[in-house]
Amino acid sequence: MKQEIRKYALSNAIEYNGQAELGAVMSKVMGENEELRQKPQKVKETTQKIIGEINQLSVEEQKKQLTEIAPELLQEEEKEEKELPDLPGDTDNVRMRFAPNPSGPLHLGHARAAILNDEYVEKYNGDFILRLEDTDPKRVYPPAYEMIKEDIEYLEVDVDETIVQGERMETYYKYAEELIQKNKAYVCLCPAEEFRELKKKGKACSCRNNTPTENQKLWRKMLEGEYSEGEAAVRIKTYLDHPDPAIREWPAFRVVDQEHPVYGDKYNAYPLMNFSVAIDDHLMNITHIIRGKDHIPNKIRQEFIFDYLDWDTPEYIHHGTLSIEGVELSTRNIKQGIDEGEYNGWDDTRLGTIRALKRRGIKPEAIRKSMKALGVSEVNSKFSWETLYAENRKIIDEETDRYFFVPNPTEIKVSDAEQETATPPLHPDRNETREIKVPKNPRLMIPQEDAVKIEKGDIIRLKDLYNIEITGPAEARYIGNSLEVLKKGADIIQWTTQENTPITIDRQGKTEQGVAEKTVEQLDEGEIIQFERYGFVRIDQKQPLRACYAHR
């Protein structure tokens, strides 16, 4: 039974990037064997155990084992990479922008916008503009200016121009004055609640009837700091009967009392996003804009500016929203968590920031492929961590060296064994090996998880060493080195000698203690390796030795 289950579990795992699925394997096993259908519970328990072991192997190791026991099941399928649809409109001189707010470093949500813009710019040989939108003093985190640039560099996005909105305030003032002079904008002094009620009813406030000259005087007072926060705002004239009340008389400028973290008290009146974005998209000759469909109301607001100033409107592509579960993305919550000691920094492995993914060993190419696969569809989608890990596995699997690691180690004494030198391959596709000296009748360390499952009489294959038979609690005897035991369903167990090195694994906030083979001490910080039957990790620090878990 074990052999049947093992071959189908290996086949299923290989088909799905190294991860076998219980239901699929059981369906195949029981469908092929009528006898096993009579004992589903036992089949389930055995299948779960075998899948647990197989899912910890590299895809190469899975293929190697399947070749040995059932080569006829080994099939390779190449999936065609999904291409992005063509951009609408004129594509002769494509210019696109990625415009984050410097409230913190970039996260996965930002990565989608940055990567999709970069893909299109590359496709049409266009220009990529990085625009830092920092005109809200309350949201600016000064270190983020450089952090964003570092994250963009890690994502391998080529930036042609970098623009900082806070350095363009006089430009925004100029166009605000032009709109006031054209009687397309006005200074509103109404209390917020009073204006809100009028807007709901589709009625104009008294400020809307002020002349351009009167509005210019009020505007000057805003700039000179004669109004406090909440006392004055510049509003764009729209349609009072617009079906969406949020579009009616939307605010373009407001007074902010708080000093800007970068520009200090130089300015009193700051543009809101819809105003500064519309101005910059025109002046920077942006041809195409990709963003979430939650920005459709902003498109409508910004079109008033384009219309009033007689400018051409860019092409807009609105994609569905992306749900990213399991990690914190809010820069405000993250900063608060860092300040309160909940997170150890912006690269805490529990976070969805780009630097957290980098720390875990997630490659930029994997992030890019995952985001490109999402595309610009209007359908809302849920981010698949498994897709990201599968893409990352394809990239790093070919280049990462293999080492032994034993989580939660427990000792087992092996008798009848001579001194050996194990020579496990550094990588299954290369001829390089490493040496592990194993003494006579050794006391080896094996995972506690495996130790509690084995029983007297069980045959175990110590990976890349030899076979043992369990003779009692924490005791075994050497029984040879033949790989035939695998065909009979013997489990493979990871091990180290007493000459090992303690290591802590960071598993997204949870830590796991274990021991690794001594050679791991020689690795450099930042190096990505695979702990066999455990997963890929990135060496985080050397003293004391610590690694961050990526995935299986």
XYZ file of C-alpha atoms in Angstrom:
552
model
C 0.000 0.000 0.000
C 2.744 2.456 0.929
C 4.433 1.999 -2.433
C 1.207 2.708 -4.335
C 0.501 5.808 -2.285
C 4.069 7.027 -2.581
C 4.207 6.914 -6.365
C 0.940 8.811 -6.780
C 1.893 11.323 -4.104
C 5.202 11.962 -5.867
C 3.441 12.345 -9.214
C 0.900 14.783 -7.769
C 3.584 16.803 -5.993
C 5.668 17.167 -9.151
C 2.627 18.331 -11.106
C 1.847 21.030 -8.533
C 5.255 22.566 -7.843
C 6.308 20.207 -5.090
C 3.114 20.088 -3.027
C 0.925 16.981 -3.135
C -2.742 17.303 -2.143
C -4.416 14.705 0.044
C -7.737 14.478 -1.800
C -6.169 14.136 -5.236
C -3.749 11.425 -4.123
C -6.407 9.418 -2.262
C -8.743 9.628 -5.232
C -6.076 8.187 -7.503
C -4.948 5.483 -5.070
C -8.434 4.233 -4.196
C -9.634 4.528 -7.767
C -6.855 2.186 -8.891
C -7.144 -0.327 -6.033
C -10.465 -1.859 -5.041
C -8.975 -3.508 -1.943
C -7.883 -0.164 -0.503
C -11.369 1.263 -0.921
C -12.468 -1.064 1.904
C -10.248 0.699 4.485
C -10.446 4.455 3.777
C -9.363 5.606 7.253
C -6.140 3.628 7.185
C -5.442 4.819 3.633
C -6.025 8.407 4.711
C -3.672 8.174 7.691
C -0.925 6.544 5.640
C -1.374 9.012 2.778
C -1.162 11.986 5.142
C 2.102 10.687 6.563
C 3.647 10.033 3.141
C 2.509 13.389 1.740
C 3.976 15.145 4.772
C 7.346 13.645 3.950
C 7.168 14.133 0.177
C 6.113 17.781 0.407
C 9.345 18.520 2.263
C 11.480 17.263 -0.612
C 12.748 19.417 -3.447
C 11.064 18.905 -6.815
C 14.332 17.444 -8.100
C 14.387 14.898 -5.279
C 10.734 14.051 -5.943
C 11.511 13.446 -9.612
C 14.516 11.346 -8.684
C 12.453 9.117 -6.393
C 9.592 8.795 -8.881
C 12.068 7.813 -11.589
C 13.263 4.992 -9.337
C 9.843 3.572 -8.433
C 7.455 4.569 -11.248
C 9.172 6.330 -14.165
C 6.059 5.936 -16.328
C 4.278 8.538 -14.168
C 6.898 11.209 -14.705
C 5.480 13.826 -17.057
C 6.669 17.356 -17.526
C 4.246 20.056 -18.555
C 5.321 23.484 -19.605
C 2.825 26.237 -18.964
C 2.746 29.176 -21.294
C 3.380 32.491 -19.579
C 0.409 34.808 -19.675
C 0.950 37.959 -21.731
C -0.512 41.347 -20.870
C -3.140 42.761 -23.247
C -2.174 45.655 -25.503
C -2.561 49.190 -24.208
C -5.475 51.173 -25.654
C -5.049 54.328 -27.717
C -1.866 55.808 -29.143
C 1.212 53.866 -28.054
C 3.903 55.701 -30.025
C 5.299 57.610 -27.018
C 4.172 55.725 -23.939
C 4.849 57.425 -20.611
C 3.559 55.810 -17.434
C 3.908 56.610 -13.766
C 4.081 54.840 -10.442
C 3.043 57.241 -7.700
C 3.365 56.009 -4.101
C 2.978 58.146 -1.003
C 6.170 58.155 1.107
C 4.368 57.012 4.238
C 6.546 53.909 4.436
C 8.359 51.413 2.200
C 6.606 49.543 -0.595
C 4.471 46.463 -0.039
C 2.950 43.812 -2.305
C 0.031 46.043 -3.268
C 2.464 48.669 -4.558
C 4.417 45.971 -6.382
C 1.484 45.224 -8.661
C 1.287 48.821 -9.901
C 5.049 49.241 -10.219
C 5.553 45.981 -12.101
C 2.595 46.309 -14.480
C 3.697 49.825 -15.432
C 7.263 48.625 -15.916
C 6.123 45.710 -18.091
C 4.163 48.006 -20.391
C 6.933 50.592 -20.567
C 9.342 47.854 -21.607
C 6.852 46.471 -24.145
C 6.427 49.848 -25.862
C 9.930 51.205 -25.240
C 8.410 54.024 -23.198
C 9.320 55.971 -20.057
C 8.711 55.039 -16.419
C 8.143 57.932 -14.025
C 8.520 57.430 -10.269
C 6.455 60.163 -8.631
C 6.548 60.531 -4.851
C 3.252 62.081 -3.778
C 4.114 63.807 -0.514
C 1.630 66.691 -0.322
C -0.092 65.390 2.822
C 2.188 66.359 5.741
C 0.365 63.976 8.066
C 1.271 60.886 6.043
C 4.927 61.536 5.245
C 7.612 59.327 6.808
C 10.962 60.913 5.802
C 13.021 57.675 5.561
C 10.462 56.364 3.044
C 11.827 58.560 0.234
C 14.972 56.421 0.065
C 13.251 53.207 1.128
C 10.906 53.392 -1.856
C 13.828 53.884 -4.228
C 15.584 50.874 -2.684
C 12.446 48.755 -3.035
C 12.008 49.818 -6.661
C 15.606 48.826 -7.311
C 15.039 45.426 -5.673
C 11.972 44.870 -7.876
C 14.251 45.529 -10.879
C 12.045 48.328 -12.156
C 13.880 50.739 -14.458
C 13.104 54.355 -13.543
C 13.604 57.032 -16.199
C 12.587 60.050 -14.099
C 11.946 60.648 -10.401
C 9.584 63.458 -9.394
C 8.792 64.679 -5.863
C 5.480 66.524 -5.679
C 6.449 68.557 -2.623
C 9.066 70.305 -4.759
C 6.352 71.455 -7.182
C 4.043 73.397 -4.871
C 4.369 76.639 -6.828
C 3.180 74.800 -9.945
C 0.034 73.641 -8.153
C -0.567 77.165 -6.847
C -0.271 78.532 -10.372
C -2.991 76.254 -11.748
C -5.216 76.775 -8.723
C -5.111 80.511 -9.426
C -5.862 79.911 -13.097
C -8.941 77.857 -12.238
C -10.081 80.483 -9.733
C -9.656 83.170 -12.374
C -11.688 81.073 -14.839
C -14.413 80.799 -12.166
C -14.010 77.010 -12.168
C -12.836 76.883 -8.547
C -13.642 78.858 -5.412
C -12.564 79.241 -1.796
C -15.132 77.749 0.565
C -15.324 78.912 4.179
C -18.333 76.801 5.141
C -18.094 74.556 8.206
C -17.577 70.946 7.096
C -20.876 69.606 8.425
C -22.873 72.466 6.917
C -21.273 71.927 3.498
C -21.828 68.178 3.727
C -25.565 68.649 4.202
C -25.824 71.095 1.286
C -23.887 68.716 -0.960
C -26.223 65.841 -0.112
C -29.175 67.992 -1.142
C -27.453 69.139 -4.353
C -27.469 72.774 -3.223
C -24.756 75.387 -3.596
C -23.179 77.090 -0.611
C -22.966 80.884 -0.574
C -19.207 80.758 -1.257
C -19.855 79.294 -4.707
C -21.253 82.630 -5.861
C -18.146 84.633 -4.976
C -16.499 86.423 -7.882
C -13.045 85.372 -9.096
C -11.644 88.564 -7.574
C -13.140 87.751 -4.171
C -11.831 84.205 -4.406
C -8.347 85.423 -5.296
C -8.262 87.479 -2.090
C -9.403 84.517 -0.017
C -6.871 82.302 -1.769
C -4.088 84.723 -0.830
C -5.178 84.502 2.790
C -5.005 80.715 2.618
C -1.453 80.860 1.289
C -0.377 83.395 3.912
C -1.649 81.298 6.800
C -4.585 83.457 7.859
C -6.864 80.418 8.102
C -6.483 77.452 10.402
C -7.023 73.851 9.425
C -10.669 73.198 8.573
C -11.563 76.858 8.063
C -10.936 77.142 4.308
C -10.737 74.902 1.234
C -10.551 75.397 -2.510
C -13.330 73.487 -4.271
C -13.707 72.583 -7.935
C -17.030 73.490 -9.488
C -18.788 70.360 -10.709
C -22.454 69.473 -11.214
C -24.531 69.989 -8.098
C -26.900 67.298 -9.310
C -24.169 64.756 -10.102
C -25.542 61.274 -9.273
C -22.544 60.571 -7.027
C -22.509 63.081 -4.137
C -18.797 62.352 -3.587
C -18.038 63.985 -6.953
C -19.942 67.188 -6.199
C -17.728 70.224 -5.509
C -14.731 68.113 -4.571
C -11.904 69.764 -2.588
C -8.669 70.626 -4.388
C -6.749 72.418 -1.601
C -6.981 72.547 2.175
C -5.143 74.234 5.018
C -2.915 71.958 7.106
C -1.608 73.240 10.437
C 0.926 70.450 10.915
C 4.446 71.180 9.722
C 5.639 69.084 6.824
C 8.328 66.595 7.969
C 10.523 67.645 5.042
C 9.507 71.207 4.103
C 8.700 72.488 7.581
C 6.328 75.469 7.789
C 7.068 76.734 4.287
C 3.507 76.044 3.095
C 0.058 76.421 4.650
C -2.188 75.271 1.788
C -1.655 71.809 0.320
C -3.227 70.235 -2.779
C -5.286 67.106 -2.362
C -4.417 64.069 -4.429
C -6.944 64.563 -7.223
C -5.703 68.064 -7.980
C -1.938 67.456 -7.913
C -2.306 64.167 -9.802
C -4.312 65.741 -12.623
C -1.834 68.612 -12.991
C 1.197 66.331 -12.984
C -0.258 63.707 -15.303
C -0.664 66.420 -17.927
C 2.605 68.286 -17.389
C 4.567 65.027 -17.363
C 2.881 63.837 -20.565
C 1.544 60.676 -18.954
C -0.205 58.685 -21.678
C -1.573 55.668 -19.795
C -2.566 55.191 -16.162
C -3.021 51.785 -14.527
C -4.759 51.616 -11.169
C -7.498 49.831 -9.246
C -11.141 50.270 -10.155
C -11.657 51.866 -6.751
C -10.038 54.907 -8.416
C -12.822 55.294 -10.988
C -14.428 58.138 -8.951
C -11.023 59.859 -8.916
C -10.881 59.622 -12.703
C -14.222 61.450 -12.861
C -12.951 64.160 -10.500
C -9.710 64.619 -12.400
C -11.505 64.891 -15.735
C -12.991 68.199 -14.567
C -9.441 69.604 -14.385
C -8.564 68.308 -17.841
C -11.773 69.748 -19.237
C -11.443 73.194 -17.602
C -7.813 73.577 -18.704
C -8.517 72.184 -22.196
C -6.092 69.295 -21.816
C -6.208 65.824 -23.379
C -7.179 63.074 -20.967
C -4.799 60.104 -20.545
C -5.913 56.544 -21.204
C -7.102 54.892 -17.986
C -6.945 51.160 -17.288
C -8.732 50.134 -14.095
C -8.055 46.641 -12.782
C -9.901 44.706 -10.101
C -8.955 44.994 -6.453
C -6.360 42.641 -5.008
C -6.947 41.005 -1.647
C -3.731 40.070 0.170
C -4.343 37.986 3.267
C -2.071 36.864 6.059
C 0.224 39.905 6.322
C -0.004 43.477 7.552
C 0.154 46.095 4.773
C -0.977 49.328 6.451
C 2.059 51.585 6.899
C 0.330 53.340 9.792
C -0.293 50.057 11.617
C 3.204 48.816 10.859
C 4.848 52.006 12.138
C 2.768 51.860 15.293
C 3.713 48.202 15.706
C 7.407 49.026 15.315
C 7.162 51.875 17.838
C 5.407 49.602 20.339
C 7.826 46.713 19.849
C 5.355 44.388 18.138
C 7.459 44.310 14.947
C 11.248 44.375 14.817
C 11.368 46.656 11.777
C 9.938 47.270 8.320
C 11.438 43.942 7.237
C 9.752 41.899 9.970
C 8.912 38.622 8.236
C 5.244 38.845 9.265
C 4.784 41.893 7.043
C 3.871 42.215 3.386
C 6.572 44.783 2.648
C 9.015 44.211 -0.192
C 11.914 44.297 2.246
C 10.241 41.621 4.393
C 9.915 39.388 1.323
C 13.540 40.092 0.432
C 14.600 39.118 3.948
C 12.765 35.818 3.549
C 14.517 35.073 0.260
C 11.705 35.892 -2.164
C 13.287 36.938 -5.451
C 12.100 39.968 -7.455
C 11.508 37.796 -10.532
C 9.031 35.709 -8.548
C 7.128 38.790 -7.404
C 7.107 40.063 -10.978
C 5.741 36.832 -12.440
C 3.031 36.636 -9.781
C 1.890 40.192 -10.447
C 2.106 39.821 -14.201
C -0.106 36.727 -13.945
C -2.761 38.859 -12.223
C -2.675 41.263 -15.173
C -5.109 44.142 -15.562
C -8.362 42.212 -15.455
C -11.334 44.060 -13.964
C -12.175 40.969 -11.928
C -11.326 41.221 -8.229
C -8.733 38.671 -7.193
C -7.081 37.154 -4.156
C -3.310 37.096 -4.017
C -1.981 33.550 -4.069
C 0.972 32.987 -1.782
C 1.312 29.503 -3.244
C 1.756 30.989 -6.725
C 4.447 33.332 -5.422
C 6.227 30.487 -3.655
C 5.965 28.248 -6.718
C 7.503 30.954 -8.920
C 10.227 31.599 -6.360
C 10.923 27.877 -6.098
C 11.458 27.657 -9.860
C 14.025 30.452 -9.667
C 16.003 29.499 -6.581
C 15.754 25.720 -6.825
C 18.377 25.603 -9.577
C 20.906 27.760 -7.733
C 20.549 26.952 -4.030
C 22.857 24.509 -2.284
C 21.395 21.793 -0.068
C 22.196 21.209 3.594
C 20.864 19.129 6.478
C 18.790 20.672 9.252
C 17.075 18.935 12.147
C 14.244 20.871 13.807
C 13.568 20.120 17.484
C 16.328 17.485 17.565
C 16.340 14.312 19.617
C 19.103 11.717 19.884
C 19.177 8.187 18.491
C 22.073 5.757 19.034
C 23.049 3.554 16.071
C 24.863 0.251 16.718
C 26.763 -2.084 14.349
C 27.826 0.933 12.256
C 31.378 1.572 11.093
C 32.865 5.012 10.660
C 31.521 6.631 7.479
C 31.971 9.773 5.454
C 28.663 10.875 3.981
C 28.934 12.830 0.737
C 25.542 14.421 0.097
C 25.316 16.451 -3.121
C 25.325 20.220 -2.776
C 22.735 20.168 -5.545
C 21.082 17.202 -7.299
C 21.993 18.587 -10.730
C 25.680 19.192 -9.956
C 28.583 16.882 -9.204
C 29.698 18.887 -6.161
C 29.371 17.233 -2.768
C 30.075 18.084 0.840
C 31.589 15.779 3.445
C 30.062 14.855 6.782
C 32.192 12.575 8.938
C 30.086 10.077 10.879
C 31.824 8.190 13.727
C 31.479 4.506 14.519
C 28.225 3.627 16.298
C 27.186 7.285 16.244
C 24.737 9.206 18.363
C 22.783 11.067 15.689
C 20.247 13.856 15.973
C 16.907 13.363 14.213
C 13.703 15.467 14.228
C 11.450 14.961 17.242
C 8.496 14.837 14.830
C 9.964 11.735 13.173
C 11.151 10.167 16.410
C 7.668 9.980 17.924
C 6.289 8.184 14.851
C 8.811 5.389 14.502
C 8.272 2.025 16.152
C 10.399 -0.989 16.908
C 11.071 -2.904 13.706
C 10.640 0.102 11.385
C 13.179 0.432 8.585
C 14.477 3.973 8.139
C 16.695 5.504 5.472
C 19.006 8.151 6.957
C 19.269 10.530 4.036
C 22.453 10.088 1.990
C 23.972 7.890 4.738
C 22.636 4.363 5.339
C 19.659 2.308 6.481
C 18.783 1.509 10.074
C 16.270 -0.681 11.866
C 14.641 0.665 15.021
C 15.479 -1.689 17.908
C 14.028 0.259 20.823
C 13.400 3.753 22.203
C 16.088 6.048 20.746
C 18.039 3.026 19.522
C 18.675 1.483 16.102
C 21.111 -0.779 14.274
C 22.862 -0.448 10.940
C 21.368 -2.749 8.259
C 23.126 -1.713 5.053
C 23.006 0.929 2.366
C 20.667 -0.419 -0.334
C 18.104 1.962 -1.821
C 15.739 -0.978 -2.296
C 14.221 -0.119 1.106
C 12.617 2.937 -0.498
C 10.655 0.735 -2.871
C 9.317 -1.093 0.164
C 8.072 2.166 1.690
C 10.891 3.046 4.087
C 10.715 6.610 5.379
C 13.603 9.012 4.789
C 14.746 10.898 7.882
C 17.013 13.908 8.168
C 19.962 13.760 10.581
C 23.094 15.428 11.860
C 25.994 14.196 13.931
C 26.875 15.604 17.350
C 29.225 17.933 15.470
C 26.515 20.380 14.445
C 25.611 24.032 14.776
C 22.539 25.404 16.586
C 20.328 27.621 14.447
C 17.097 29.542 14.936
C 14.585 29.677 12.080
C 12.279 32.697 11.844
C 8.981 31.421 10.444
C 7.087 34.694 10.014
C 7.177 35.665 13.669
C 7.318 32.174 15.124
C 10.726 30.709 15.856
C 11.891 27.127 15.543
C 15.071 25.829 17.135
C 17.197 23.154 15.577
C 20.669 22.044 14.557
C 22.284 22.126 11.136
C 25.350 20.426 9.743
C 28.546 22.231 10.690
C 29.274 23.544 7.175
C 26.315 25.941 7.441
C 28.474 28.102 9.732
C 30.599 29.007 6.700
C 27.724 30.520 4.700
C 27.390 34.272 4.176
C 24.581 36.457 5.440
C 21.964 36.828 2.719
C 22.726 33.450 1.157
C 19.664 31.393 0.223
C 19.892 27.650 0.758
C 17.597 24.667 1.027
C 17.393 22.656 4.191
C 16.465 19.281 2.758
C 13.036 17.948 3.705
C 12.353 21.286 5.410
C 12.376 24.170 2.958
C 14.233 27.169 1.570
C 15.751 29.639 4.019
C 17.855 32.772 3.834
C 20.756 33.226 6.246
C 19.766 36.284 8.274
C 22.691 36.591 10.682
C 25.762 34.571 11.630
C 26.259 35.308 15.326
C 24.147 33.718 16.644
C 23.173 31.771 13.540
C 19.690 32.649 12.369
C 17.765 32.093 9.117
C 14.414 33.244 7.750
C 12.079 30.644 6.309
C 10.844 31.269 2.770
C 8.735 28.258 1.798
C 9.044 24.610 0.909
